[in-house]
GROMACS .gro file of C-alpha atoms in nm:
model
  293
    1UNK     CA    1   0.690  -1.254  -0.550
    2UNK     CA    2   0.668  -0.960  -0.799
    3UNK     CA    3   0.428  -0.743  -0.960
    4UNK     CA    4   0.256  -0.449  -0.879
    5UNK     CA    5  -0.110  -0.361  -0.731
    6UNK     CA    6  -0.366  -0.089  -0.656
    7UNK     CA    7  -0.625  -0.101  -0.451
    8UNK     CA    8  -0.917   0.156  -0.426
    9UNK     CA    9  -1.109   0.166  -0.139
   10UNK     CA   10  -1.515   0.264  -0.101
   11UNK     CA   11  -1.633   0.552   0.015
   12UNK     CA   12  -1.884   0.734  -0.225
   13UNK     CA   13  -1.927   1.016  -0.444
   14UNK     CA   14  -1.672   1.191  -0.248
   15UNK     CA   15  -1.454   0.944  -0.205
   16UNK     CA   16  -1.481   0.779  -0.611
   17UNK     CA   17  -1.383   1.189  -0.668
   18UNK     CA   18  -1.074   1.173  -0.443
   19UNK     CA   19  -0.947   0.842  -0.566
   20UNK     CA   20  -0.953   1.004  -0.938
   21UNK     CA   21  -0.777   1.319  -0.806
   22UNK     CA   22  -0.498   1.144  -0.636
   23UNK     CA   23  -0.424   0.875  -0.965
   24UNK     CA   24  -0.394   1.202  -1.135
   25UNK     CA   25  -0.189   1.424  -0.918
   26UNK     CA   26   0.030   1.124  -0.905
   27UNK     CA   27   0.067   1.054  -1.257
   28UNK     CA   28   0.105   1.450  -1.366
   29UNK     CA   29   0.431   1.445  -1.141
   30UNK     CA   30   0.585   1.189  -1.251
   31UNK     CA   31   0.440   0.870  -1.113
   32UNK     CA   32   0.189   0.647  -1.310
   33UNK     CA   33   0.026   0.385  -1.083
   34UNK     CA   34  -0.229   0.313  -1.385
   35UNK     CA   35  -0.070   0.026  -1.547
   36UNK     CA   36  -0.069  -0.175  -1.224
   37UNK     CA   37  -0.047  -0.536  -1.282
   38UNK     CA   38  -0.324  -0.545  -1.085
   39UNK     CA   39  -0.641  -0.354  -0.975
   40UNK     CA   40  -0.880  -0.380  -0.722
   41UNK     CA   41  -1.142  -0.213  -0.637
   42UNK     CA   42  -1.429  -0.203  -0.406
   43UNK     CA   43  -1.764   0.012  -0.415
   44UNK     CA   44  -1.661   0.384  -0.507
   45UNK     CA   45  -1.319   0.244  -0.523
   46UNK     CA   46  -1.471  -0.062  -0.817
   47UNK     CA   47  -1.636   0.258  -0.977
   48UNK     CA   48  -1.234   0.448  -0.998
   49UNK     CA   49  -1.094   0.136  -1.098
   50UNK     CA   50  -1.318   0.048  -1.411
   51UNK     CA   51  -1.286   0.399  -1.516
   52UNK     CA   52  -0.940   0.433  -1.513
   53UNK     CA   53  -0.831   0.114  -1.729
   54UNK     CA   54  -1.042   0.298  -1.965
   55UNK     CA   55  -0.972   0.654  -1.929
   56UNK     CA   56  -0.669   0.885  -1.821
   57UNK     CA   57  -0.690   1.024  -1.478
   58UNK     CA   58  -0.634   1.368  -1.649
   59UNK     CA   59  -0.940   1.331  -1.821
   60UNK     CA   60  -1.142   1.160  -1.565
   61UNK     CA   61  -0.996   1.492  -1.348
   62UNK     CA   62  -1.145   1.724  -1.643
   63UNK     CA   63  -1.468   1.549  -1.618
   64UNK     CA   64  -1.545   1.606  -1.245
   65UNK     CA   65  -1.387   1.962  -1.200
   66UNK     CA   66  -1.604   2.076  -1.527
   67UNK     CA   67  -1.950   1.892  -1.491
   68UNK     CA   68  -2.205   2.087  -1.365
   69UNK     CA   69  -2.276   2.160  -1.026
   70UNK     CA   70  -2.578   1.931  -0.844
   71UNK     CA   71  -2.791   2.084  -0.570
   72UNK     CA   72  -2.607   1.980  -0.266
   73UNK     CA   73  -2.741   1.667  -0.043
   74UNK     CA   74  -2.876   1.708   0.267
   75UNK     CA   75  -2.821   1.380   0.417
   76UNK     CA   76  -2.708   1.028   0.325
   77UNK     CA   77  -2.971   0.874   0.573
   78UNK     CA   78  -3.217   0.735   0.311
   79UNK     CA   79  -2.949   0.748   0.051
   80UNK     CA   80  -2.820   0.412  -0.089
   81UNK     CA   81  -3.054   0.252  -0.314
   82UNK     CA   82  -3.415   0.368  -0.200
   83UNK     CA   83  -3.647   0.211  -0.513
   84UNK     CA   84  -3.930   0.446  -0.627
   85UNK     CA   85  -4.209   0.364  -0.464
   86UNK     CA   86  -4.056   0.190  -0.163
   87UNK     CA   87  -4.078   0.392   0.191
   88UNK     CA   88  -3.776   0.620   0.259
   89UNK     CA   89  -3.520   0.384   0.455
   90UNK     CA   90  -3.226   0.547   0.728
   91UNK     CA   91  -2.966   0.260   0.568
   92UNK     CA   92  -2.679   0.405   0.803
   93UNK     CA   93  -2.908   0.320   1.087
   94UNK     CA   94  -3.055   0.026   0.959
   95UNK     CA   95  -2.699  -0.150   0.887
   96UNK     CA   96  -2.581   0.020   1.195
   97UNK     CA   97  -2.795  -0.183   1.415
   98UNK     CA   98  -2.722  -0.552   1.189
   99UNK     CA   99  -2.360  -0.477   1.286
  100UNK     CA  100  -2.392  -0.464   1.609
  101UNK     CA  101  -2.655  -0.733   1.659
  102UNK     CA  102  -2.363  -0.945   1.425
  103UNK     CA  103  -2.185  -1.180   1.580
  104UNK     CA  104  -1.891  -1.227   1.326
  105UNK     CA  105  -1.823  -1.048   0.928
  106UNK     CA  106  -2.020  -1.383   0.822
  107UNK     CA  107  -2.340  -1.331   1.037
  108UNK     CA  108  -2.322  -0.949   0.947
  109UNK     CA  109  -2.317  -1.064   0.591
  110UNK     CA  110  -2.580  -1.287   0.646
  111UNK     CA  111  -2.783  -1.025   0.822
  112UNK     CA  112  -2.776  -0.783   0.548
  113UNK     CA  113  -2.859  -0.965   0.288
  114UNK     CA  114  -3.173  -1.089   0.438
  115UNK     CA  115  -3.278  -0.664   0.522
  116UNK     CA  116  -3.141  -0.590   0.180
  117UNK     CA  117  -3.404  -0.854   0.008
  118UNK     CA  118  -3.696  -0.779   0.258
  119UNK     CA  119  -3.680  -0.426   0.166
  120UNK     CA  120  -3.687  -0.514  -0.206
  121UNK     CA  121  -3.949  -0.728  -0.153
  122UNK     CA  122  -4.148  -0.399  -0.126
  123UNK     CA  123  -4.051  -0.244  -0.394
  124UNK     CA  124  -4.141  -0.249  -0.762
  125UNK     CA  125  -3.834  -0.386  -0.887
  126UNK     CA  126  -3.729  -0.165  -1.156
  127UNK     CA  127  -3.425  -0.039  -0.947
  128UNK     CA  128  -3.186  -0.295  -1.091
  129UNK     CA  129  -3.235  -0.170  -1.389
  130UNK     CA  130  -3.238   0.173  -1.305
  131UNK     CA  131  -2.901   0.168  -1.108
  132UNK     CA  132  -2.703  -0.015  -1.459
  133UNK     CA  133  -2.776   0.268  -1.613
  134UNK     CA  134  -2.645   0.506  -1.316
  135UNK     CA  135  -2.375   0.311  -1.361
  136UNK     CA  136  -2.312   0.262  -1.749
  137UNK     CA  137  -2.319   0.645  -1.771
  138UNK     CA  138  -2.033   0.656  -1.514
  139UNK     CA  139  -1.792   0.429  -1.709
  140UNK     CA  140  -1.545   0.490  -2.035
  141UNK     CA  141  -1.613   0.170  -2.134
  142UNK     CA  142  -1.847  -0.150  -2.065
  143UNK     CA  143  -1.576  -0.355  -2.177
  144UNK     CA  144  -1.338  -0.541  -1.872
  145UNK     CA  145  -1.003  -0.431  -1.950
  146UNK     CA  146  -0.752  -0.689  -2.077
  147UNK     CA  147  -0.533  -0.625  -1.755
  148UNK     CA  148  -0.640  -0.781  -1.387
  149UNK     CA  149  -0.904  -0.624  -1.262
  150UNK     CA  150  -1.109  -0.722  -0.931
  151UNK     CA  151  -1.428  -0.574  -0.869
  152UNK     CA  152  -1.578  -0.671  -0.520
  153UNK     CA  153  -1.914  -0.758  -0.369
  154UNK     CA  154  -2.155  -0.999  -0.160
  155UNK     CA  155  -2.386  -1.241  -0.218
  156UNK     CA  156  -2.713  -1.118  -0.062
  157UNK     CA  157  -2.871  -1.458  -0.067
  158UNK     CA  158  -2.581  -1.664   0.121
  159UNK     CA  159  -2.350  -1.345   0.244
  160UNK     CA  160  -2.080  -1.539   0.022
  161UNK     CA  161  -1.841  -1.283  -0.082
  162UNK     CA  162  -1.750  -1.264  -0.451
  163UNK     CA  163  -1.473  -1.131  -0.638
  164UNK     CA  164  -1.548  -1.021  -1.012
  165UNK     CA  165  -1.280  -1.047  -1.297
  166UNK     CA  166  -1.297  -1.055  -1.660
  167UNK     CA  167  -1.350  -1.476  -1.660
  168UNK     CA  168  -1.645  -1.422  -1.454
  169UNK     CA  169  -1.921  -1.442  -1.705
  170UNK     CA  170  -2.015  -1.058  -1.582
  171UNK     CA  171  -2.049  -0.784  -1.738
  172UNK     CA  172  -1.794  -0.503  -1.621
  173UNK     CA  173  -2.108  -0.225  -1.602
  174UNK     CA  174  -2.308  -0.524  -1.373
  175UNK     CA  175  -1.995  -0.607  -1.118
  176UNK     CA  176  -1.990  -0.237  -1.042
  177UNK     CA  177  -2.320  -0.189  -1.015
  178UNK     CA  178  -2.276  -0.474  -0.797
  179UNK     CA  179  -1.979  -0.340  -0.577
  180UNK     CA  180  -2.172  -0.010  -0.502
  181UNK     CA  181  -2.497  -0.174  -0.444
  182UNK     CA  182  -2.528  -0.035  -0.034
  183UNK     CA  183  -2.895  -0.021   0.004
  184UNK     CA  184  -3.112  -0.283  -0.206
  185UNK     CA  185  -2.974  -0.613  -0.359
  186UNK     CA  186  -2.878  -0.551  -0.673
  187UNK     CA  187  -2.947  -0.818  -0.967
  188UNK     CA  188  -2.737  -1.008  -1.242
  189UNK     CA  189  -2.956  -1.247  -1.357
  190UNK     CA  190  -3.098  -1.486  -1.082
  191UNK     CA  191  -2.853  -1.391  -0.832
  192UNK     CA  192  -2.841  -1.089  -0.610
  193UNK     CA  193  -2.554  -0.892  -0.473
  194UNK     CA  194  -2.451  -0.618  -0.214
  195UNK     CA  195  -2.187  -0.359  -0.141
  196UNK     CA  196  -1.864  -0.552  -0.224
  197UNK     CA  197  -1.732  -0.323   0.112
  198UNK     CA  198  -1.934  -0.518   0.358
  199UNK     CA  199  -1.624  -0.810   0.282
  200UNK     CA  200  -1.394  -0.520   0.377
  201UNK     CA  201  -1.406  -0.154   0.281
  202UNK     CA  202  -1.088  -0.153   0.071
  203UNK     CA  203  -1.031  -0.590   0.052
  204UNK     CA  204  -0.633  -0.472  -0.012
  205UNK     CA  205  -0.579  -0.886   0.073
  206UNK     CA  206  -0.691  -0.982  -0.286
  207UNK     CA  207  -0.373  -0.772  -0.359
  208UNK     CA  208  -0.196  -1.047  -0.184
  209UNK     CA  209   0.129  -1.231  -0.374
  210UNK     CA  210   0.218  -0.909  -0.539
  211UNK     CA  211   0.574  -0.758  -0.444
  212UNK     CA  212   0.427  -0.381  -0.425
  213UNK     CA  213   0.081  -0.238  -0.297
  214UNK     CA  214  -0.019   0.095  -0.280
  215UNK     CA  215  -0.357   0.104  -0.156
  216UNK     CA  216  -0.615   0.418  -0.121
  217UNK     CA  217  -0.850   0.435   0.113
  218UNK     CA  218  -1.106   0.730   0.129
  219UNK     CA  219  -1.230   0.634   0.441
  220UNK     CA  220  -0.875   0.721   0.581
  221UNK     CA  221  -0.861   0.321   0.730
  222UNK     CA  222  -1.206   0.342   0.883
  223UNK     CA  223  -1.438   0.077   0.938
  224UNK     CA  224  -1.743   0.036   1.148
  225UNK     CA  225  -1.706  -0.367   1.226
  226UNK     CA  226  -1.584  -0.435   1.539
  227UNK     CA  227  -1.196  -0.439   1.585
  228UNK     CA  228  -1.191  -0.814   1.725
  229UNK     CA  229  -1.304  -0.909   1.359
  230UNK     CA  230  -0.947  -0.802   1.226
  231UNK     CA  231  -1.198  -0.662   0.890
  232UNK     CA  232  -1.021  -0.316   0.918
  233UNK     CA  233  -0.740  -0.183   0.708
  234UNK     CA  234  -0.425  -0.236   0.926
  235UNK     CA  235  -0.513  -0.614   1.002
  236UNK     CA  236  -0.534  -0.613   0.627
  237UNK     CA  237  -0.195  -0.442   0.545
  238UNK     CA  238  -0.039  -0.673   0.843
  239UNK     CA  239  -0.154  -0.967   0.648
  240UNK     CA  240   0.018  -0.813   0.348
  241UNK     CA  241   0.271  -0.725   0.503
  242UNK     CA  242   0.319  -1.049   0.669
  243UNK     CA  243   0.314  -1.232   0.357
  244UNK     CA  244   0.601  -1.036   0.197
  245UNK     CA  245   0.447  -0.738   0.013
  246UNK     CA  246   0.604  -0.420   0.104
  247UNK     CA  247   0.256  -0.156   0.090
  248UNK     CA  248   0.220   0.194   0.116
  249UNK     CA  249  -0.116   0.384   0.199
  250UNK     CA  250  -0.264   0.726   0.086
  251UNK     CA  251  -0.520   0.828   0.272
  252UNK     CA  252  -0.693   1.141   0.267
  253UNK     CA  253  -0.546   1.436   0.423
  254UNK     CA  254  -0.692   1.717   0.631
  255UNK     CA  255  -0.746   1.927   0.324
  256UNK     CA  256  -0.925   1.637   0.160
  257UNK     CA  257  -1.131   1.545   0.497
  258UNK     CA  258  -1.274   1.924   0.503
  259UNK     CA  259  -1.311   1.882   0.067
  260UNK     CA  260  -1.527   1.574   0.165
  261UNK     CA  261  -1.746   1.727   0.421
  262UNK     CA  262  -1.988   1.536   0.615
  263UNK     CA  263  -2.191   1.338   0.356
  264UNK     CA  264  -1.993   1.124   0.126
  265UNK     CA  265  -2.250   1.059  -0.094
  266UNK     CA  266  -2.314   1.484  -0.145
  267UNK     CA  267  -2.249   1.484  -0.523
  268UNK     CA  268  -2.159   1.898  -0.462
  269UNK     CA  269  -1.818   1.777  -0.249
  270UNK     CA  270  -1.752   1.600  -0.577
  271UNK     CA  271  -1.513   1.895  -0.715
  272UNK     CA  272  -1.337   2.012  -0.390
  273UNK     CA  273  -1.268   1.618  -0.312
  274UNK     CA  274  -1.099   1.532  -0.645
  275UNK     CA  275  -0.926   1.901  -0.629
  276UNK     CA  276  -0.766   1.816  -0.311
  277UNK     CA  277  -0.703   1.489  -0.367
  278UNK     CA  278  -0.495   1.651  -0.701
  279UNK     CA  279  -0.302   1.822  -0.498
  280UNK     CA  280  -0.189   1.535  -0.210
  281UNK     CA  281  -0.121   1.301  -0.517
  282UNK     CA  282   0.135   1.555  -0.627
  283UNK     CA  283   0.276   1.605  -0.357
  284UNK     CA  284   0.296   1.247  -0.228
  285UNK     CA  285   0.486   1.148  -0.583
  286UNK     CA  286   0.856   1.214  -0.501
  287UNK     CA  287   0.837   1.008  -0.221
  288UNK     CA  288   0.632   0.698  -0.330
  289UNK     CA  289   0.810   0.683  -0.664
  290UNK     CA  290   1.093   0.490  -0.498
  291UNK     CA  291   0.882   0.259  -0.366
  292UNK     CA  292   0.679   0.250  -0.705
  293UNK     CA  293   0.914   0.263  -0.961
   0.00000   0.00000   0.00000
């Protein structure tokens, strides 16, 4: 076993902000996690990932802190892929109620890609299209970096997870898209695809075989499957762990919890998120750089 690996968990605007403040508050004292041997990264997290194995995290840092400020969002409740022209969908309730009608991460799958396509079937279809470009504008480059990179999502047709990579026959700007695709189904060709965190929010197992894993999770470890279904970060760091990996875990403190606010997806939090998660990269450095180094 060698090797090293990152993995950068989903949660949104917010979070994709956090995960670039931290990879550069690490790397400005001292410790570059950038030239993993591995990446992987899922929803906000795939978003981090591609743009860093094209882009410093200092400048990726400059480009948050100076863009200019959005009117803030009042609520992530129809947030998540609603497609002009389609009626205004609560997707936190909507999944919220296929979870708990689920009887396994399978049958949740299952479940949300069938809502997913019925509520595209109502809408005009241009949102696919729409959403690349969301996405293109996002990313240094469209290009998949020559190092491993894993980009997560789900098949909304068979709830078949799916792991991206560079041999995949996908464009880098499309597995994104992909990964961060949390309210409609979002399409590469004839197939259709979901939020690569409803396999698990940060899938830090794909890290598995690798003798160091530092993985970042936004969501601090938080999941909303059911326990019993062993989807949630610590059964996943147990099964690294278990393996042979040695892992650490950043995940966000209470300076970056009150920088995040209450809507994840409220581009405004974008600035205080990645400012604070600066700051607990820093100081995290001197004592992860043992582990790291």
């Amino acid at each position: 076993m060698s090797g090293r690996a990152v993995v950068l968990g989903g949660g949104g605007s917010a979070g994709n902000a956090w995960l670039i403040g931290v990879v550069a508050g690490l790397a400005d004292a001292g410790m570059d996690v950038t030239g993993a041997d591995l990446m992987v990264g899922t929803s906000a997290g795939a978003t981090a990932a591609a743009q860093l194995c094209g882009e410093s995290p200092t400048r990726l840092l400059a480009g948050i802190l100076g863009a200019a400020p959005p009117p803030p969002v009042a609520s992530t409740a129809s947030g998540g892929g609603r497609a002009r022209g389609a009626p205004a969908v609560n997707h936190l309730e909507r999944t919220g109620r296929i979870i708990a009608a689920a009887a396994d991460p399978a049958d949740m799958r299952r479940r949300l890609g069938a809502s997913a396509l019925a509520l595209d079937a109502g809408s005009e279809g241009s949102w696919s299209a729409r959403w690349r470009a969301a996405v293109a504008a996002r990313l240094p480059s469209g290009r998949w970096p020559e190092r491993p990179l894993l980009v997560t999502a789900v098949d909304a047709r068979t709830g078949e997870p799916v792991v991206f990579d560079r041999h995949s026959g996908v464009d880098l700007v499309d597995a994104v898209a992909a990964s961060t695709s949390s309210g409609l189904p979002y399409d590469i060709g004839e197939n259709r695809y979901l939020d690569g965190g409803y396999r698990r929010n940060e899938n830090a197992d794909l890290a598995a075989g690798f003798e160091r894993v530092l993985v970042l999770s936004p969501l601090g470890g938080r999941s909303r499957h059911p326990l019993t279904w062993g989807t949630h970060l610590a059964a996943q760091l147990d099964e690294l762990r278990a393996a042979g990996s040695t892992v650490e875990t950043i995940l966000p403190d209470d300076d970056s919890r009150t920088a995040f606010g209450d809507n994840l997806m409220d581009l405004s939090t974008r600035p205080p998120a990645a400012r604070a998660g600066y700051a607990q990269g820093r100081s995290l450095a001197g004592q992860l750089a043992g582990f790291w180094c």
